[in-house]
Structures are given as C-alpha cells and as structure tokens.
Amino acid sequence: MASATCPAGTGLVGGGFDSHNTRNRADQNTDSVEESAPSATKPNTWLVQLSNGDAKSFAMCVPGAPTPKIVASEWVADGGWAYATCPKGTALIGGGTDSTPSKNGPGAVTDAQQVNAPSDKKANTWMAQMMNGSSKAFAMCVK
C-alpha cells in the first residue's frame, strides 16, 4: 500500500495515483487499483493499493484547509452500490473507493470499477460500484 500525507498546516482535498500493473504469462492484466481513497484512520492521508503491482500515492493539500472527517460505507458485494454519506452539518468535498475485483483462474482481472464519484441522487454522498466484485465508498466531509 502506498500513502501520501499532507504537511502540517494543510488539509487534504483529494488524491490520486500512478500505477505499474502486472501481467501473467499470457500477457493478461493481473492487476487492478483496489483502493484510491482518503484514509479512515490516518488524517490528511491518501491511500493507494494495487492487487499485485506497485503504485505511488498523491495527496492534494491546500494551506489552511480543514482536515476532513472520513465516512466509510459498508462493503457491498456482487456489483452493488456503496454509499458513504456525510453527517448533517458537514459538506462533501471529495471521496474515494476500496474494492475487491473479480479474477479468473490464471489470476487475470475480469472486473472494473464502474463508479467512483459524488452521487447525483443522494446529497452529500460519495458512491462506488464494481462491475462484479465488492466496493466500499469513502466520503470526505468538512464543516
């Protein structure tokens, strides 16, 4: 797992990754970005996790911005929708996802992240969905 933490005096407002995926002997992709999300346990930190390969994590930090409260959904299986909603009195400023993609016998990824975005139907909510696997959504909330 790769992580990037904002320096003191700044607040996390987003993040991203640079990944180097792996392939099997049949040249099939055996990798997937399983997590690209704010950390629920380490403030002002963006996490990235690949199934097999290596990744670099990037944190977007703004001087004077508040440290966001991170709200996580439950795990949702079989391509279901995961929703993380900010508590009343806070506002959604971003989010991310953790996932478990489906794979075939030789280990090739047979799944894809279909949604990792703010909800267009639920206020103050971040949503995530895999095509077939499991998802968990993370919302970044500030007062």
PDB file of C-alpha atoms in Angstrom:
ATOM      1  CA  MET A   1       0.000   0.000   0.000  1.00  0.00           C
ATOM      2  CA  ALA A   2       1.228   3.470  -0.865  1.00  0.00           C
ATOM      3  CA  SER A   3       0.292   6.583   1.104  1.00  0.00           C
ATOM      4  CA  ALA A   4       0.830  10.322   0.858  1.00  0.00           C
ATOM      5  CA  THR A   5       0.187  12.621   3.821  1.00  0.00           C
ATOM      6  CA  CYS A   6      -0.360  16.375   3.727  1.00  0.00           C
ATOM      7  CA  PRO A   7       2.149  18.512   5.622  1.00  0.00           C
ATOM      8  CA  ALA A   8       1.168  20.356   8.821  1.00  0.00           C
ATOM      9  CA  GLY A   9      -0.972  23.432   8.207  1.00  0.00           C
ATOM     10  CA  THR A  10      -2.640  21.977   5.112  1.00  0.00           C
ATOM     11  CA  GLY A  11      -5.811  19.950   4.564  1.00  0.00           C
ATOM     12  CA  LEU A  12      -6.440  17.026   2.233  1.00  0.00           C
ATOM     13  CA  VAL A  13      -8.847  17.911  -0.598  1.00  0.00           C
ATOM     14  CA  GLY A  14      -8.224  14.935  -2.899  1.00  0.00           C
ATOM     15  CA  GLY A  15      -5.687  12.476  -4.181  1.00  0.00           C
ATOM     16  CA  GLY A  16      -4.658  10.110  -6.924  1.00  0.00           C
ATOM     17  CA  PHE A  17      -2.127   7.530  -8.057  1.00  0.00           C
ATOM     18  CA  ASP A  18       0.451   6.383 -10.589  1.00  0.00           C
ATOM     19  CA  SER A  19       0.322   2.589 -11.038  1.00  0.00           C
ATOM     20  CA  HIS A  20       2.518  -0.063 -12.615  1.00  0.00           C
ATOM     21  CA  ASN A  21       0.318  -3.085 -13.278  1.00  0.00           C
ATOM     22  CA  THR A  22       1.451  -6.702 -13.570  1.00  0.00           C
ATOM     23  CA  ARG A  23       0.645  -9.280 -16.278  1.00  0.00           C
ATOM     24  CA  ASN A  24       0.596 -13.092 -16.352  1.00  0.00           C
ATOM     25  CA  ARG A  25       2.434 -15.324 -18.880  1.00  0.00           C
ATOM     26  CA  ALA A  26      -0.470 -14.944 -21.336  1.00  0.00           C
ATOM     27  CA  ASP A  27       0.120 -11.155 -21.170  1.00  0.00           C
ATOM     28  CA  GLN A  28      -3.242 -10.650 -19.405  1.00  0.00           C
ATOM     29  CA  ASN A  29      -3.559  -7.889 -16.848  1.00  0.00           C
ATOM     30  CA  THR A  30      -3.480  -9.408 -13.361  1.00  0.00           C
ATOM     31  CA  ASP A  31      -3.744  -6.115 -11.572  1.00  0.00           C
ATOM     32  CA  SER A  32      -6.322  -3.599 -10.519  1.00  0.00           C
ATOM     33  CA  VAL A  33      -6.290  -0.444  -8.446  1.00  0.00           C
ATOM     34  CA  GLU A  34      -8.192  -1.824  -5.471  1.00  0.00           C
ATOM     35  CA  GLU A  35      -8.051   1.316  -3.349  1.00  0.00           C
ATOM     36  CA  SER A  36      -7.716   5.004  -4.107  1.00  0.00           C
ATOM     37  CA  ALA A  37      -9.228   6.814  -1.158  1.00  0.00           C
ATOM     38  CA  PRO A  38      -8.681   9.022   1.862  1.00  0.00           C
ATOM     39  CA  SER A  39      -7.530   7.066   4.917  1.00  0.00           C
ATOM     40  CA  ALA A  40     -10.222   6.485   7.535  1.00  0.00           C
ATOM     41  CA  THR A  41      -7.552   6.040  10.228  1.00  0.00           C
ATOM     42  CA  LYS A  42      -4.696   8.413   9.333  1.00  0.00           C
ATOM     43  CA  PRO A  43      -5.815  12.069   8.969  1.00  0.00           C
ATOM     44  CA  ASN A  44      -4.927  14.012   5.807  1.00  0.00           C
ATOM     45  CA  THR A  45      -3.619  10.887   4.042  1.00  0.00           C
ATOM     46  CA  TRP A  46      -4.460   9.420   0.611  1.00  0.00           C
ATOM     47  CA  LEU A  47      -4.063   5.632   0.169  1.00  0.00           C
ATOM     48  CA  VAL A  48      -3.489   3.561  -2.964  1.00  0.00           C
ATOM     49  CA  GLN A  49      -3.433  -0.238  -3.187  1.00  0.00           C
ATOM     50  CA  LEU A  50      -2.972  -2.471  -6.239  1.00  0.00           C
ATOM     51  CA  SER A  51      -3.804  -6.185  -6.366  1.00  0.00           C
ATOM     52  CA  ASN A  52      -0.223  -7.131  -7.288  1.00  0.00           C
ATOM     53  CA  GLY A  53       1.785  -4.260  -8.753  1.00  0.00           C
ATOM     54  CA  ASP A  54       3.294  -1.058  -7.414  1.00  0.00           C
ATOM     55  CA  ALA A  55       1.742   2.370  -7.121  1.00  0.00           C
ATOM     56  CA  LYS A  56       2.641   5.840  -5.984  1.00  0.00           C
ATOM     57  CA  SER A  57       0.083   7.835  -3.995  1.00  0.00           C
ATOM     58  CA  PHE A  58      -0.506  11.573  -4.394  1.00  0.00           C
ATOM     59  CA  ALA A  59      -2.257  13.834  -1.859  1.00  0.00           C
ATOM     60  CA  MET A  60      -3.800  17.163  -2.890  1.00  0.00           C
ATOM     61  CA  CYS A  61      -3.169  19.537   0.018  1.00  0.00           C
ATOM     62  CA  VAL A  62      -4.390  23.118   0.472  1.00  0.00           C
ATOM     63  CA  PRO A  63      -2.877  25.531   3.015  1.00  0.00           C
ATOM     64  CA  GLY A  64      -5.400  26.391   5.754  1.00  0.00           C
ATOM     65  CA  ALA A  65      -7.979  23.829   4.583  1.00  0.00           C
ATOM     66  CA  PRO A  66      -9.604  21.804   7.367  1.00  0.00           C
ATOM     67  CA  THR A  67      -8.734  18.150   7.922  1.00  0.00           C
ATOM     68  CA  PRO A  68     -11.725  16.253   6.519  1.00  0.00           C
ATOM     69  CA  LYS A  69     -13.706  13.735   8.544  1.00  0.00           C
ATOM     70  CA  ILE A  70     -13.777  10.439   6.620  1.00  0.00           C
ATOM     71  CA  VAL A  71     -17.013   8.452   6.465  1.00  0.00           C
ATOM     72  CA  ALA A  72     -16.872   4.888   5.104  1.00  0.00           C
ATOM     73  CA  SER A  73     -19.701   2.743   3.791  1.00  0.00           C
ATOM     74  CA  GLU A  74     -20.094  -0.946   4.466  1.00  0.00           C
ATOM     75  CA  TRP A  75     -18.670  -3.390   1.912  1.00  0.00           C
ATOM     76  CA  VAL A  76     -21.185  -4.108  -0.871  1.00  0.00           C
ATOM     77  CA  ALA A  77     -20.729  -7.329  -2.904  1.00  0.00           C
ATOM     78  CA  ASP A  78     -21.716  -8.584  -6.355  1.00  0.00           C
ATOM     79  CA  GLY A  79     -21.524  -5.259  -8.200  1.00  0.00           C
ATOM     80  CA  GLY A  80     -23.813  -3.485  -5.739  1.00  0.00           C
ATOM     81  CA  TRP A  81     -23.730   0.225  -4.975  1.00  0.00           C
ATOM     82  CA  ALA A  82     -21.785   1.506  -1.945  1.00  0.00           C
ATOM     83  CA  TYR A  83     -22.746   4.904  -0.485  1.00  0.00           C
ATOM     84  CA  ALA A  84     -20.875   6.988   2.116  1.00  0.00           C
ATOM     85  CA  THR A  85     -22.890   9.996   3.337  1.00  0.00           C
ATOM     86  CA  CYS A  86     -21.512  12.980   5.248  1.00  0.00           C
ATOM     87  CA  PRO A  87     -23.174  13.720   8.605  1.00  0.00           C
ATOM     88  CA  LYS A  88     -25.637  16.599   8.931  1.00  0.00           C
ATOM     89  CA  GLY A  89     -23.834  19.928   9.311  1.00  0.00           C
ATOM     90  CA  THR A  90     -20.926  18.883   7.085  1.00  0.00           C
ATOM     91  CA  ALA A  91     -20.314  19.109   3.344  1.00  0.00           C
ATOM     92  CA  LEU A  92     -18.889  16.566   0.913  1.00  0.00           C
ATOM     93  CA  ILE A  93     -15.612  17.767  -0.640  1.00  0.00           C
ATOM     94  CA  GLY A  94     -14.466  14.519  -2.233  1.00  0.00           C
ATOM     95  CA  GLY A  95     -14.167  10.794  -1.808  1.00  0.00           C
ATOM     96  CA  GLY A  96     -12.717   7.530  -2.989  1.00  0.00           C
ATOM     97  CA  THR A  97     -13.172   3.785  -3.086  1.00  0.00           C
ATOM     98  CA  ASP A  98     -11.768   0.478  -1.924  1.00  0.00           C
ATOM     99  CA  SER A  99     -12.629  -2.621  -3.947  1.00  0.00           C
ATOM    100  CA  THR A 100     -12.109  -6.324  -4.393  1.00  0.00           C
ATOM    101  CA  PRO A 101     -12.186  -7.114  -8.133  1.00  0.00           C
ATOM    102  CA  SER A 102     -13.202 -10.464  -9.613  1.00  0.00           C
ATOM    103  CA  LYS A 103     -10.417 -12.545 -11.189  1.00  0.00           C
ATOM    104  CA  ASN A 104     -10.301 -15.711 -13.336  1.00  0.00           C
ATOM    105  CA  GLY A 105      -8.340 -18.930 -12.656  1.00  0.00           C
ATOM    106  CA  PRO A 106      -4.986 -17.682 -14.009  1.00  0.00           C
ATOM    107  CA  GLY A 107      -5.406 -14.532 -11.899  1.00  0.00           C
ATOM    108  CA  ALA A 108      -6.360 -12.078 -14.651  1.00  0.00           C
ATOM    109  CA  VAL A 109      -8.657  -9.264 -13.552  1.00  0.00           C
ATOM    110  CA  THR A 110     -12.146  -9.746 -15.019  1.00  0.00           C
ATOM    111  CA  ASP A 111     -13.724  -6.774 -13.306  1.00  0.00           C
ATOM    112  CA  ALA A 112     -13.700  -2.996 -13.427  1.00  0.00           C
ATOM    113  CA  GLN A 113     -14.551  -0.071 -11.195  1.00  0.00           C
ATOM    114  CA  GLN A 114     -17.656   1.420 -12.807  1.00  0.00           C
ATOM    115  CA  VAL A 115     -18.388   4.272 -10.399  1.00  0.00           C
ATOM    116  CA  ASN A 116     -16.217   6.343  -8.058  1.00  0.00           C
ATOM    117  CA  ALA A 117     -17.961   9.721  -7.868  1.00  0.00           C
ATOM    118  CA  PRO A 118     -20.264  12.030  -5.933  1.00  0.00           C
ATOM    119  CA  SER A 119     -23.863  10.799  -6.039  1.00  0.00           C
ATOM    120  CA  ASP A 120     -26.244  12.562  -8.392  1.00  0.00           C
ATOM    121  CA  LYS A 121     -29.245  11.301  -6.379  1.00  0.00           C
ATOM    122  CA  LYS A 122     -28.141  11.459  -2.723  1.00  0.00           C
ATOM    123  CA  ALA A 123     -26.971  14.768  -1.261  1.00  0.00           C
ATOM    124  CA  ASN A 124     -23.536  14.867   0.441  1.00  0.00           C
ATOM    125  CA  THR A 125     -22.810  11.290  -0.643  1.00  0.00           C
ATOM    126  CA  TRP A 126     -19.905   9.551  -2.401  1.00  0.00           C
ATOM    127  CA  MET A 127     -20.751   6.380  -4.337  1.00  0.00           C
ATOM    128  CA  ALA A 128     -18.742   3.427  -5.644  1.00  0.00           C
ATOM    129  CA  GLN A 129     -19.545   0.349  -7.709  1.00  0.00           C
ATOM    130  CA  MET A 130     -17.587  -2.532  -9.236  1.00  0.00           C
ATOM    131  CA  MET A 131     -18.897  -4.400 -12.275  1.00  0.00           C
ATOM    132  CA  ASN A 132     -18.927  -7.750 -10.411  1.00  0.00           C
ATOM    133  CA  GLY A 133     -16.797  -7.506  -7.274  1.00  0.00           C
ATOM    134  CA  SER A 134     -17.127  -5.709  -3.935  1.00  0.00           C
ATOM    135  CA  SER A 135     -16.899  -1.965  -3.221  1.00  0.00           C
ATOM    136  CA  LYS A 136     -16.579   0.343  -0.258  1.00  0.00           C
ATOM    137  CA  ALA A 137     -17.098   4.121  -0.606  1.00  0.00           C
ATOM    138  CA  PHE A 138     -15.340   6.874   1.371  1.00  0.00           C
ATOM    139  CA  ALA A 139     -16.680  10.429   1.761  1.00  0.00           C
ATOM    140  CA  MET A 140     -14.521  13.413   2.735  1.00  0.00           C
ATOM    141  CA  CYS A 141     -16.622  15.722   4.932  1.00  0.00           C
ATOM    142  CA  VAL A 142     -15.876  19.204   6.341  1.00  0.00           C
ATOM    143  CA  LYS A 143     -17.769  21.754   8.445  1.00  0.00           C
TER     144      LYS A 143
END
